[in-house]
Coordinates of C-alpha atoms in Angstrom, one line a residue:
X1 CA 45.5 0.2 67.4
X2 CA 42.6 -0.3 64.9
X3 CA 40.1 0.5 67.7
X4 CA 41.6 3.9 68.1
X5 CA 40.0 5.0 64.9
X6 CA 36.5 3.6 65.5
X7 CA 33.9 6.3 65.5
X8 CA 32.5 5.4 68.9
X9 CA 35.9 5.5 70.5
X10 CA 36.7 9.1 69.5
X11 CA 35.8 10.8 72.8
X12 CA 38.7 12.4 74.8
X13 CA 38.5 10.1 77.9
X14 CA 38.6 7.0 75.7
X15 CA 41.4 8.2 73.7
X16 CA 43.3 9.1 76.9
X17 CA 42.7 5.6 78.4
X18 CA 43.7 3.9 75.1
X19 CA 47.0 6.0 75.0
X20 CA 47.6 5.3 78.7
X21 CA 47.2 1.6 78.2
X22 CA 49.5 1.5 75.2
X23 CA 52.2 3.4 77.1
X24 CA 52.0 1.2 80.2
X25 CA 52.2 -1.9 78.0
X26 CA 55.3 -0.6 76.4
X27 CA 56.9 0.2 79.9
X28 CA 56.2 -3.4 80.9
X29 CA 57.5 -5.0 77.8
X30 CA 60.4 -3.0 76.6
X31 CA 63.6 -1.4 78.1
X32 CA 63.1 2.3 78.7
X33 CA 64.8 4.4 76.0
X34 CA 65.0 8.2 75.9
X35 CA 62.4 8.6 73.2
X36 CA 59.9 6.5 75.3
X37 CA 60.6 8.5 78.4
X38 CA 60.1 11.8 76.5
X39 CA 56.7 10.5 75.2
X40 CA 55.6 9.5 78.7
X41 CA 56.8 13.0 80.0
X42 CA 54.9 14.8 77.2
X43 CA 51.7 12.8 78.0
X44 CA 51.5 14.6 81.2
X45 CA 49.8 11.6 82.6
X46 CA 50.3 11.1 86.2
X47 CA 49.6 7.3 86.2
X48 CA 52.1 6.8 83.5
X49 CA 54.7 9.0 85.2
X50 CA 54.1 7.1 88.5
X51 CA 54.8 4.0 86.8
X52 CA 58.0 5.4 85.4
X53 CA 59.1 6.0 89.0
X54 CA 58.8 2.4 89.8
X55 CA 61.4 1.4 87.2
X56 CA 64.8 0.7 88.6
X57 CA 66.5 1.7 85.3
X58 CA 65.7 5.3 85.5
X59 CA 68.7 7.6 85.3
X60 CA 69.3 10.4 87.6
X61 CA 68.5 12.9 84.8
X62 CA 65.2 11.2 84.2
X63 CA 64.3 11.3 87.9
X64 CA 65.2 15.0 88.0
X65 CA 62.9 15.6 85.0
X66 CA 60.2 14.0 86.8
X67 CA 60.9 16.1 89.9
X68 CA 61.0 19.2 88.0
X69 CA 58.3 18.6 85.4
X70 CA 56.1 15.8 86.8
X71 CA 52.3 15.9 86.0
X72 CA 51.3 16.2 89.6
X73 CA 52.7 17.1 93.1
X74 CA 52.7 13.4 94.1
X75 CA 54.8 12.5 91.1
X76 CA 57.3 15.4 91.8
X77 CA 57.5 14.4 95.5
X78 CA 58.2 10.7 94.8
X79 CA 60.9 11.7 92.3
X80 CA 62.4 14.0 95.0
X81 CA 62.5 11.1 97.5
X82 CA 64.2 8.9 94.9
X83 CA 66.8 11.6 94.3
X84 CA 67.5 11.9 98.0
X85 CA 67.9 8.1 98.2
X86 CA 70.3 8.0 95.2
X87 CA 72.8 10.4 96.7

């Protein structure tokens, strides 16, 4: 977290990579809660959202949110497939 404020790490791509790494680390270590899901959705980061779709703990509402508002067509299509298999 301290590195985030270092002057040489202030470029947008570096900041995006740091945020992504932080979100992915939380997804691996912690149980998914609504607040964390909302942060992942708001990030509009396809890699993070794709990782969300690998979690078996996603609720139907969360999968529907990914299907409707996913960052990329690939994320939306995978969510659609998961919805079809959950029926």
